[in-house]
Amino acid sequence: MTLLIAITIFALLWGVLAGVFGGLLAAVLAFVAGWIIGLLLVLLFLVAVWLLVDMEKEQTEEDIQRNNNRESMFALNGWASEYFAKYLMGSTEGRSVGLSYFAQKRGFTDATIRKFGLGFCSADGDAMSMAALSAGYKEEFLLSTGLAFKRESDGRLRDRFRDRVIFPVHNISGRVVAFGGRTLRTDKSVAKYQNSPESEIYSKKRELYGLFFAKKAIQQQNYAIMVEGYTD
């Protein structure tokens, strides 16, 4: 009923305007034309709403589950980033090993360390994983994000980045999608860097470390300087 009233009002206004310039016949014809145009506009609006609702219905349960899993992975990575940062600043091991490396060997200020969310993962093989499970995060997402893996010998969870300084990798919108971990050991048998494997939320070819923090300056200056390492 409301739509009919709105269409009639639209048609009357259309007819009045036509009548001012073209007389009674023009006004009548314009009223009819206006009513038809108004009806068509309403129909177009209803079709658009129907298509939008239909598109939402077309999302399968698999799509919904996939999106939920992605959000769970993002949430876990966000938690892990905060965990590593707090461990760097708040633990004896973090300060003596990780913070001394960042501050003394690399010359980073506290402001830089906090801005980039730098952290440290305990040398204890499963400390981060156990803390994540205690915080309510699921084992499946510890594995799918690559934060942990299962040891073949006994199936126990192991922290991928144990005993390493941590560099969170942010996507262009600022969400943590991956991590890079650097060992401070001199043992040649230990890989210098350990990186997150590709996952539902991380593709190495689509991400560039530090871009989230530099994007505004790049837009302002209209150029960028690319280097190889995290700290170069």
Coordinates of N, CA and C in Angstrom, one line a residue:
M1 N 0.8 -1.2 0.0 CA 0.0 0.0 0.0 C 0.9 1.3 0.0
T2 N 1.9 1.3 0.8 CA 2.8 2.4 0.9 C 3.5 2.7 -0.4
L3 N 3.9 1.6 -1.1 CA 4.6 1.7 -2.4 C 3.6 2.3 -3.4
L4 N 2.3 1.9 -3.4 CA 1.4 2.4 -4.4 C 1.2 3.9 -4.2
I5 N 1.1 4.3 -2.9 CA 1.0 5.8 -2.6 C 2.2 6.6 -3.1
A6 N 3.4 6.0 -2.8 CA 4.6 6.6 -3.3 C 4.6 6.8 -4.8
I7 N 4.2 5.7 -5.5 CA 4.2 5.8 -7.0 C 3.2 6.8 -7.5
T8 N 2.0 6.8 -6.8 CA 1.0 7.8 -7.2 C 1.5 9.2 -7.0
I9 N 2.1 9.5 -5.9 CA 2.6 10.8 -5.6 C 3.7 11.2 -6.7
F10 N 4.6 10.3 -7.0 CA 5.6 10.5 -8.0 C 5.0 10.8 -9.3
A11 N 3.9 10.1 -9.7 CA 3.2 10.3 -11.0 C 2.5 11.6 -11.0
L12 N 1.9 12.0 -9.9 CA 1.2 13.3 -9.8 C 2.2 14.5 -10.0
L13 N 3.3 14.4 -9.3 CA 4.3 15.4 -9.5 C 4.8 15.5 -10.9
W14 N 5.0 14.3 -11.5 CA 5.5 14.3 -12.9 C 4.4 14.9 -13.8
G15 N 3.1 14.6 -13.5 CA 2.1 15.2 -14.4 C 1.9 16.7 -14.2
V16 N 2.0 17.2 -12.9 CA 1.9 18.6 -12.7 C 3.0 19.4 -13.4
L17 N 4.2 18.9 -13.4 CA 5.3 19.5 -14.1 C 5.0 19.5 -15.6
A18 N 4.5 18.4 -16.1 CA 4.2 18.4 -17.5 C 3.1 19.3 -17.9
G19 N 2.1 19.4 -17.0 CA 0.9 20.3 -17.2 C 1.3 21.8 -17.3
V20 N 2.3 22.1 -16.5 CA 2.7 23.5 -16.4 C 3.2 23.9 -17.8
F21 N 3.9 23.0 -18.5 CA 4.5 23.3 -19.7 C 3.8 22.8 -21.0
G22 N 2.8 21.9 -20.8 CA 2.2 21.3 -22.0 C 0.7 21.2 -22.0
G23 N 0.0 21.7 -20.9 CA -1.4 21.6 -20.9 C -2.0 20.3 -20.3
L24 N -3.4 20.2 -20.4 CA -4.1 19.1 -19.7 C -3.7 17.7 -20.3
L25 N -3.7 17.6 -21.6 CA -3.4 16.3 -22.2 C -2.0 15.8 -21.9
A26 N -1.1 16.8 -21.9 CA 0.3 16.4 -21.6 C 0.4 16.0 -20.1
A27 N -0.4 16.7 -19.3 CA -0.4 16.3 -17.9 C -0.9 14.9 -17.6
V28 N -2.0 14.5 -18.3 CA -2.6 13.2 -18.2 C -1.6 12.1 -18.7
L29 N -1.0 12.4 -19.9 CA -0.1 11.4 -20.4 C 1.2 11.3 -19.5
A30 N 1.6 12.4 -19.0 CA 2.8 12.4 -18.1 C 2.5 11.7 -16.8
F31 N 1.2 11.8 -16.3 CA 0.8 11.1 -15.1 C 0.9 9.6 -15.3
V32 N 0.4 9.1 -16.4 CA 0.4 7.7 -16.7 C 1.9 7.2 -16.9
A33 N 2.6 8.0 -17.6 CA 4.0 7.7 -17.8 C 4.8 7.7 -16.5
G34 N 4.5 8.7 -15.7 CA 5.1 8.7 -14.4 C 4.8 7.6 -13.5
W35 N 3.5 7.1 -13.5 CA 3.1 6.0 -12.7 C 3.9 4.7 -13.2
I36 N 4.0 4.6 -14.5 CA 4.7 3.4 -15.1 C 6.2 3.5 -14.7
I37 N 6.8 4.6 -14.8 CA 8.2 4.8 -14.5 C 8.4 4.5 -13.0
G38 N 7.5 5.0 -12.2 CA 7.7 4.8 -10.7 C 7.5 3.3 -10.4
L39 N 6.6 2.6 -11.1 CA 6.4 1.2 -10.9 C 7.7 0.4 -11.3
L40 N 8.2 0.8 -12.4 CA 9.5 0.1 -12.9 C 10.6 0.3 -11.9
L41 N 10.7 1.5 -11.4 CA 11.8 1.8 -10.4 C 11.7 0.9 -9.2
V42 N 10.4 0.8 -8.7 CA 10.1 -0.1 -7.5 C 10.5 -1.5 -7.8
L43 N 10.1 -2.0 -9.0 CA 10.4 -3.3 -9.4 C 11.9 -3.6 -9.5
L44 N 12.6 -2.6 -10.1 CA 14.1 -2.8 -10.1 C 14.7 -2.9 -8.7
F45 N 14.1 -2.1 -7.8 CA 14.6 -2.1 -6.4 C 14.4 -3.5 -5.8
L46 N 13.2 -4.0 -6.0 CA 12.8 -5.3 -5.4 C 13.6 -6.4 -6.0
V47 N 13.9 -6.3 -7.3 CA 14.8 -7.4 -8.0 C 16.2 -7.3 -7.4
A48 N 16.7 -6.1 -7.2 CA 18.0 -5.9 -6.7 C 18.1 -6.6 -5.3
V49 N 17.1 -6.3 -4.4 CA 17.1 -6.9 -3.1 C 17.0 -8.4 -3.2
W50 N 16.2 -8.9 -4.1 CA 16.0 -10.4 -4.2 C 17.3 -11.0 -4.6
L51 N 18.1 -10.4 -5.6 CA 19.3 -10.9 -6.0 C 20.4 -10.9 -4.9
L52 N 20.3 -9.9 -4.1 CA 21.3 -9.8 -2.9 C 21.0 -10.9 -1.9
V53 N 19.8 -11.1 -1.6 CA 19.4 -12.1 -0.7 C 19.7 -13.5 -1.2
D54 N 19.5 -13.7 -2.5 CA 19.7 -15.0 -3.2 C 21.2 -15.3 -3.2
M55 N 22.1 -14.3 -3.4 CA 23.5 -14.4 -3.4 C 24.0 -14.9 -2.0
E56 N 23.4 -14.3 -1.0 CA 23.8 -14.7 0.4 C 23.4 -16.1 0.7
K57 N 22.2 -16.5 0.1 CA 21.7 -17.9 0.3 C 22.6 -18.9 -0.4
E58 N 23.2 -18.5 -1.5 CA 24.0 -19.4 -2.3 C 25.3 -19.8 -1.6
Q59 N 25.7 -19.1 -0.6 CA 26.9 -19.5 0.1 C 26.7 -20.8 0.8
T60 N 27.5 -21.8 0.4 CA 27.4 -23.1 0.9 C 27.9 -23.3 2.4
E61 N 27.5 -24.4 3.0 CA 28.0 -24.7 4.3 C 29.6 -24.7 4.3
E62 N 30.1 -25.2 3.2 CA 31.6 -25.4 3.1 C 32.2 -24.0 3.0
D63 N 31.5 -23.0 2.3 CA 32.1 -21.7 2.3 C 32.0 -21.0 3.6
I64 N 30.9 -21.2 4.3 CA 30.8 -20.7 5.7 C 31.8 -21.2 6.6
Q65 N 32.0 -22.5 6.6 CA 33.0 -23.2 7.4 C 34.4 -22.7 7.1
R66 N 34.7 -22.5 5.8 CA 36.0 -22.0 5.4 C 36.3 -20.6 5.9
N67 N 35.2 -19.7 5.8 CA 35.4 -18.4 6.3 C 35.6 -18.4 7.9
N68 N 34.8 -19.2 8.5 CA 35.0 -19.3 10.0 C 36.4 -19.8 10.4
N69 N 36.9 -20.8 9.6 CA 38.3 -21.3 9.9 C 39.3 -20.2 9.6
R70 N 39.1 -19.4 8.6 CA 40.0 -18.3 8.3 C 40.0 -17.3 9.5
E71 N 38.9 -16.9 10.0 CA 38.8 -16.0 11.1 C 39.4 -16.6 12.3
S72 N 39.3 -17.9 12.5 CA 39.9 -18.5 13.7 C 41.4 -18.5 13.6
M73 N 41.9 -18.6 12.4 CA 43.4 -18.5 12.1 C 43.9 -17.1 12.4
F74 N 43.1 -16.1 11.9 CA 43.5 -14.7 12.1 C 43.5 -14.4 13.6
A75 N 42.5 -14.9 14.3 CA 42.4 -14.7 15.7 C 43.6 -15.3 16.5
L76 N 43.9 -16.5 16.1 CA 45.1 -17.2 16.8 C 46.4 -16.5 16.5
N77 N 46.6 -16.1 15.2 CA 47.8 -15.3 14.9 C 47.9 -14.0 15.7
G78 N 46.8 -13.4 15.8 CA 46.8 -12.1 16.6 C 47.1 -12.3 18.0
W79 N 46.6 -13.4 18.6 CA 46.9 -13.8 20.0 C 48.4 -14.1 20.1
A80 N 48.9 -14.9 19.1 CA 50.3 -15.4 19.2 C 51.3 -14.2 19.1
S81 N 50.9 -13.2 18.2 CA 51.8 -12.0 18.1 C 51.9 -11.3 19.4
E82 N 50.8 -11.1 20.1 CA 50.8 -10.5 21.4 C 51.6 -11.3 22.4
Y83 N 51.4 -12.6 22.3 CA 52.1 -13.5 23.2 C 53.6 -13.4 23.1
F84 N 54.1 -13.4 21.8 CA 55.5 -13.3 21.6 C 56.1 -11.9 22.0
A85 N 55.3 -10.9 21.8 CA 55.7 -9.5 22.2 C 55.8 -9.4 23.7
K86 N 54.8 -9.9 24.4 CA 54.8 -9.9 25.9 C 56.0 -10.7 26.4
Y87 N 56.2 -11.9 25.8 CA 57.3 -12.7 26.3 C 58.7 -12.1 26.1
L88 N 58.8 -11.3 25.0 CA 60.1 -10.6 24.8 C 60.3 -9.6 25.9
M89 N 59.3 -8.8 26.2 CA 59.5 -7.7 27.1 C 59.3 -8.1 28.6
G90 N 58.5 -9.2 28.8 CA 58.2 -9.5 30.2 C 58.8 -10.7 30.8
S91 N 59.6 -11.5 30.1 CA 60.3 -12.6 30.7 C 61.8 -12.4 30.7
T92 N 62.4 -13.1 31.7 CA 63.8 -13.0 31.8 C 64.5 -13.6 30.5
E93 N 64.0 -14.7 30.0 CA 64.6 -15.2 28.8 C 64.4 -14.3 27.6
G94 N 63.2 -13.7 27.5 CA 63.0 -12.8 26.4 C 63.8 -11.6 26.4
R95 N 64.0 -11.0 27.6 CA 64.8 -9.8 27.7 C 66.3 -10.1 27.5
S96 N 66.8 -11.1 28.1 CA 68.2 -11.4 28.0 C 68.7 -11.9 26.7
V97 N 67.8 -12.6 25.9 CA 68.2 -13.2 24.6 C 67.6 -12.3 23.5
G98 N 66.3 -12.2 23.4 CA 65.7 -11.5 22.3 C 65.8 -10.0 22.4
L99 N 65.5 -9.4 23.5 CA 65.6 -7.9 23.6 C 67.0 -7.4 23.4
S100 N 68.0 -8.1 24.0 CA 69.3 -7.7 23.8 C 69.8 -7.7 22.4
Y101 N 69.3 -8.7 21.6 CA 69.6 -8.8 20.2 C 69.0 -7.6 19.4
F102 N 67.7 -7.3 19.7 CA 67.1 -6.2 19.0 C 67.7 -4.8 19.4
A103 N 67.8 -4.6 20.7 CA 68.3 -3.3 21.2 C 69.8 -3.1 21.0
Q104 N 70.6 -4.1 21.3 CA 72.0 -3.9 21.3 C 72.7 -4.2 19.9
K105 N 72.3 -5.4 19.3 CA 73.0 -5.7 18.1 C 72.3 -5.0 16.9
R106 N 71.0 -4.8 17.0 CA 70.3 -4.1 15.8 C 70.0 -2.7 16.1
G107 N 70.2 -2.2 17.3 CA 70.0 -0.8 17.6 C 68.5 -0.3 17.5
F108 N 67.6 -1.2 17.7 CA 66.2 -0.9 17.7 C 65.7 -0.2 19.0
T109 N 64.9 0.9 18.8 CA 64.4 1.5 20.0 C 63.2 0.7 20.5
D110 N 62.7 1.0 21.7 CA 61.5 0.3 22.2 C 60.3 0.6 21.3
A111 N 60.3 1.9 20.8 CA 59.2 2.3 20.0 C 59.1 1.5 18.7
T112 N 60.3 1.2 18.1 CA 60.3 0.4 16.9 C 59.9 -1.0 17.2
I113 N 60.4 -1.6 18.3 CA 60.1 -2.9 18.6 C 58.6 -3.1 18.8
R114 N 58.0 -2.2 19.5 CA 56.6 -2.2 19.7 C 55.7 -2.0 18.5
K115 N 56.2 -1.1 17.6 CA 55.5 -0.8 16.4 C 55.3 -2.0 15.5
F116 N 56.4 -2.7 15.3 CA 56.4 -3.9 14.4 C 56.0 -5.2 15.1
G117 N 55.8 -5.1 16.5 CA 55.3 -6.2 17.2 C 56.3 -7.3 17.3
L118 N 57.6 -6.9 17.4 CA 58.7 -7.9 17.5 C 58.6 -8.7 18.8
G119 N 59.0 -10.0 18.7 CA 58.8 -10.8 19.9 C 59.9 -11.9 20.1
F120 N 59.6 -12.8 21.0 CA 60.5 -13.9 21.2 C 59.7 -15.1 21.6
C121 N 60.1 -16.3 21.1 CA 59.5 -17.5 21.5 C 60.4 -18.4 22.3
S122 N 59.9 -18.8 23.5 CA 60.7 -19.5 24.4 C 61.4 -20.8 23.8
A123 N 62.5 -21.1 24.4 CA 63.3 -22.3 24.0 C 62.6 -23.6 24.5
D124 N 61.6 -23.4 25.4 CA 60.8 -24.6 25.9 C 60.0 -25.0 24.7
G125 N 60.1 -26.3 24.3 CA 59.6 -26.8 23.0 C 58.1 -26.6 22.8
D126 N 57.3 -26.5 23.8 CA 55.8 -26.4 23.5 C 55.1 -25.3 24.4
A127 N 55.9 -24.4 24.9 CA 55.3 -23.4 25.8 C 54.3 -22.5 25.2
M128 N 54.5 -22.1 24.0 CA 53.5 -21.2 23.3 C 52.3 -22.1 22.9
S129 N 52.4 -23.3 22.5 CA 51.3 -24.1 22.1 C 50.4 -24.4 23.3
M130 N 51.0 -24.7 24.4 CA 50.3 -25.0 25.7 C 49.5 -23.8 26.1
A131 N 50.2 -22.6 26.0 CA 49.5 -21.4 26.4 C 48.3 -21.1 25.5
A132 N 48.5 -21.4 24.2 CA 47.4 -21.2 23.3 C 46.2 -22.1 23.6
L133 N 46.5 -23.3 23.9 CA 45.4 -24.3 24.2 C 44.7 -23.9 25.5
S134 N 45.5 -23.4 26.4 CA 44.9 -22.9 27.7 C 44.1 -21.7 27.5
A135 N 44.4 -20.9 26.5 CA 43.6 -19.7 26.2 C 42.4 -20.0 25.4
G136 N 42.2 -21.3 25.0 CA 41.0 -21.7 24.3 C 41.1 -21.9 22.8
Y137 N 42.3 -21.7 22.3 CA 42.5 -21.9 20.9 C 42.7 -23.4 20.6
K138 N 42.2 -23.8 19.4 CA 42.2 -25.2 19.0 C 43.5 -25.7 18.4
E139 N 43.8 -27.0 18.6 CA 45.0 -27.6 18.1 C 45.0 -27.5 16.6
E140 N 43.9 -27.7 15.9 CA 43.8 -27.7 14.5 C 44.3 -26.4 13.9
F141 N 44.1 -25.3 14.6 CA 44.5 -24.0 14.0 C 46.0 -23.7 14.4
L142 N 46.5 -24.3 15.4 CA 47.9 -24.2 15.7 C 48.7 -24.9 14.6
L143 N 48.1 -26.0 14.0 CA 48.7 -26.7 12.9 C 48.5 -26.0 11.6
S144 N 47.3 -25.6 11.3 CA 47.0 -25.0 10.0 C 47.7 -23.6 9.8
T145 N 47.9 -22.9 10.9 CA 48.7 -21.6 10.8 C 50.2 -21.9 10.7
G146 N 50.6 -23.1 11.1 CA 52.0 -23.3 11.1 C 52.7 -22.9 12.4
L147 N 52.0 -22.4 13.4 CA 52.6 -22.0 14.6 C 53.2 -23.2 15.4
A148 N 52.6 -24.4 15.1 CA 53.1 -25.6 15.7 C 53.0 -26.8 14.7
F149 N 53.7 -27.9 15.1 CA 53.6 -29.1 14.3 C 53.7 -30.3 15.2
K150 N 53.3 -31.4 14.7 CA 53.4 -32.6 15.6 C 54.7 -33.4 15.4
R151 N 55.3 -33.7 16.4 CA 56.6 -34.5 16.4 C 56.2 -35.9 16.0
E152 N 57.0 -36.4 15.0 CA 56.7 -37.7 14.4 C 56.9 -38.8 15.5
S153 N 57.8 -38.7 16.3 CA 58.2 -39.7 17.3 C 57.1 -40.0 18.3
D154 N 56.4 -39.0 18.7 CA 55.3 -39.2 19.8 C 54.0 -38.5 19.5
G155 N 54.0 -37.7 18.4 CA 52.7 -37.0 18.1 C 52.5 -35.7 19.0
R156 N 53.5 -35.3 19.8 CA 53.3 -34.1 20.6 C 53.5 -32.9 19.8
L157 N 52.8 -31.8 20.3 CA 52.9 -30.5 19.6 C 54.3 -29.9 19.9
R158 N 54.9 -29.3 18.9 CA 56.1 -28.5 19.1 C 55.9 -27.2 18.5
D159 N 56.5 -26.1 19.2 CA 56.4 -24.8 18.7 C 57.4 -24.6 17.5
R160 N 56.9 -24.2 16.4 CA 57.8 -24.0 15.2 C 58.9 -23.0 15.4
F161 N 58.6 -22.0 16.2 CA 59.5 -20.8 16.3 C 60.2 -20.8 17.7
R162 N 60.3 -22.0 18.3 CA 61.0 -22.0 19.6 C 62.4 -21.5 19.6
D163 N 62.7 -20.7 20.6 CA 64.1 -20.2 20.7 C 64.5 -19.3 19.6
R164 N 63.6 -18.5 19.1 CA 63.8 -17.5 18.0 C 63.2 -16.2 18.3
V165 N 63.9 -15.1 17.8 CA 63.2 -13.8 17.8 C 62.2 -13.8 16.7
I166 N 61.1 -13.1 16.9 CA 59.9 -13.2 16.0 C 59.6 -11.9 15.3
F167 N 59.3 -12.1 14.0 CA 58.9 -10.9 13.1 C 57.5 -11.3 12.6
P168 N 56.4 -10.7 13.1 CA 55.1 -10.9 12.6 C 55.0 -10.3 11.2
V169 N 54.3 -11.0 10.3 CA 54.0 -10.6 9.0 C 52.6 -10.1 8.8
H170 N 52.4 -8.9 8.5 CA 51.0 -8.3 8.4 C 50.6 -8.2 6.9
N171 N 49.3 -8.4 6.7 CA 48.8 -8.2 5.3 C 48.6 -6.7 5.2
I172 N 48.1 -6.3 4.0 CA 47.9 -4.8 3.7 C 47.0 -4.1 4.7
S173 N 46.0 -4.9 5.2 CA 45.1 -4.3 6.2 C 45.5 -4.4 7.6
G174 N 46.7 -5.0 7.9 CA 47.3 -5.0 9.2 C 47.0 -6.2 10.0
R175 N 46.4 -7.2 9.5 CA 46.2 -8.5 10.2 C 47.4 -9.4 10.1
V176 N 47.7 -10.1 11.1 CA 48.9 -10.9 11.1 C 48.6 -12.2 10.4
V177 N 49.3 -12.5 9.3 CA 49.0 -13.7 8.5 C 50.1 -14.7 8.7
A178 N 51.3 -14.3 9.2 CA 52.4 -15.3 9.3 C 53.5 -14.7 10.2
F179 N 54.5 -15.5 10.4 CA 55.6 -15.1 11.2 C 57.0 -15.6 10.6
G180 N 58.0 -14.8 10.9 CA 59.3 -15.2 10.6 C 60.1 -15.3 11.9
G181 N 60.9 -16.3 12.1 CA 61.7 -16.5 13.3 C 63.1 -16.7 13.0
R182 N 64.0 -15.9 13.6 CA 65.4 -16.0 13.4 C 66.1 -16.6 14.6
T183 N 66.9 -17.6 14.4 CA 67.7 -18.1 15.5 C 68.9 -17.3 15.8
L184 N 69.3 -17.3 17.1 CA 70.5 -16.5 17.5 C 71.6 -17.4 17.8
R185 N 71.4 -18.7 17.5 CA 72.5 -19.7 17.7 C 73.5 -19.6 16.6
T186 N 74.7 -20.0 16.9 CA 75.8 -20.1 15.9 C 75.9 -21.5 15.3
D187 N 75.1 -22.4 15.8 CA 75.1 -23.8 15.3 C 74.7 -23.8 13.8
K188 N 75.6 -24.2 12.9 CA 75.3 -24.2 11.5 C 74.3 -25.3 11.1
S189 N 74.0 -26.2 12.0 CA 73.0 -27.2 11.7 C 71.6 -26.7 11.9
V190 N 71.4 -25.6 12.5 CA 70.1 -25.0 12.7 C 69.9 -23.9 11.7
A191 N 68.7 -24.0 11.0 CA 68.4 -23.0 10.0 C 68.3 -21.6 10.6
K192 N 68.9 -20.7 9.9 CA 68.9 -19.3 10.4 C 67.5 -18.7 10.5
Y193 N 66.7 -19.0 9.5 CA 65.3 -18.5 9.6 C 64.3 -19.6 9.5
Q194 N 63.2 -19.5 10.2 CA 62.1 -20.4 10.1 C 60.9 -19.5 9.8
N195 N 60.2 -19.9 8.7 CA 59.0 -19.1 8.3 C 57.7 -19.9 8.4
S196 N 56.6 -19.2 8.5 CA 55.3 -19.9 8.5 C 55.1 -20.5 7.1
P197 N 54.5 -21.7 7.1 CA 54.2 -22.3 5.8 C 53.0 -21.5 5.2
E198 N 52.7 -21.7 3.9 CA 51.6 -21.1 3.3 C 50.3 -21.8 3.8
S199 N 49.2 -21.0 3.9 CA 48.0 -21.5 4.5 C 46.8 -20.8 3.8
E200 N 45.6 -21.0 4.4 CA 44.4 -20.4 3.9 C 44.5 -18.8 4.0
I201 N 45.3 -18.3 4.9 CA 45.4 -16.9 5.1 C 46.7 -16.3 4.7
Y202 N 47.7 -17.1 4.3 CA 49.0 -16.6 3.9 C 49.5 -17.2 2.6
S203 N 49.8 -16.3 1.7 CA 50.5 -16.7 0.5 C 51.7 -15.8 0.3
K204 N 52.9 -16.4 0.3 CA 54.1 -15.7 0.3 C 54.2 -14.7 -0.8
K205 N 53.7 -15.1 -2.0 CA 53.8 -14.2 -3.2 C 52.9 -13.0 -3.1
R206 N 51.9 -13.0 -2.2 CA 51.0 -11.9 -2.1 C 51.3 -11.0 -1.0
E207 N 52.3 -11.3 -0.1 CA 52.6 -10.4 1.0 C 54.0 -9.9 0.9
L208 N 54.1 -8.7 1.5 CA 55.4 -8.0 1.5 C 55.6 -7.5 2.9
Y209 N 56.7 -8.0 3.6 CA 56.9 -7.6 5.0 C 57.1 -6.1 5.1
G210 N 56.4 -5.5 6.0 CA 56.5 -4.1 6.3 C 55.6 -3.1 5.5
L211 N 54.9 -3.7 4.5 CA 54.1 -2.8 3.6 C 53.0 -2.2 4.3
F212 N 52.4 -2.8 5.3 CA 51.3 -2.2 6.0 C 51.8 -1.0 6.7
F213 N 53.0 -0.9 7.2 CA 53.5 0.2 7.9 C 54.0 1.3 7.0
A214 N 54.4 0.9 5.8 CA 55.0 1.8 4.9 C 54.0 2.4 3.8
K215 N 52.8 1.8 3.7 CA 52.0 2.1 2.6 C 51.6 3.6 2.5
K216 N 51.4 4.3 3.6 CA 51.1 5.7 3.6 C 52.2 6.5 3.1
A217 N 53.4 6.2 3.6 CA 54.6 7.0 3.2 C 54.9 6.7 1.7
I218 N 54.7 5.5 1.2 CA 54.9 5.2 -0.2 C 53.9 6.0 -1.1
Q219 N 52.7 6.2 -0.6 CA 51.7 7.0 -1.4 C 52.1 8.4 -1.4
Q220 N 52.6 8.9 -0.3 CA 53.0 10.3 -0.2 C 54.2 10.6 -1.0
Q221 N 55.2 9.7 -0.9 CA 56.5 10.0 -1.6 C 56.5 9.4 -3.1
N222 N 55.6 8.5 -3.4 CA 55.4 8.0 -4.7 C 56.6 7.1 -5.1
Y223 N 57.3 6.5 -4.2 CA 58.3 5.5 -4.5 C 58.6 4.7 -3.2
A224 N 59.2 3.5 -3.5 CA 59.5 2.6 -2.4 C 60.9 2.0 -2.6
I225 N 61.6 1.7 -1.5 CA 62.8 1.0 -1.5 C 62.6 -0.4 -0.9
M226 N 63.0 -1.4 -1.7 CA 62.8 -2.8 -1.3 C 64.1 -3.4 -1.0
V227 N 64.2 -4.1 0.2 CA 65.4 -4.8 0.6 C 65.1 -6.3 0.9
E228 N 66.1 -7.0 1.2 CA 65.9 -8.5 1.3 C 65.4 -8.9 2.7
G229 N 66.1 -8.5 3.7 CA 65.9 -9.1 5.0 C 64.8 -8.3 5.8
Y230 N 64.4 -8.9 7.0 CA 63.5 -8.2 7.8 C 64.0 -6.9 8.4
T231 N 65.3 -6.9 8.7 CA 65.9 -5.7 9.4 C 66.8 -4.9 8.5
D232 N 66.9 -5.2 7.3 CA 67.7 -4.4 6.4 C 67.1 -3.0 6.1

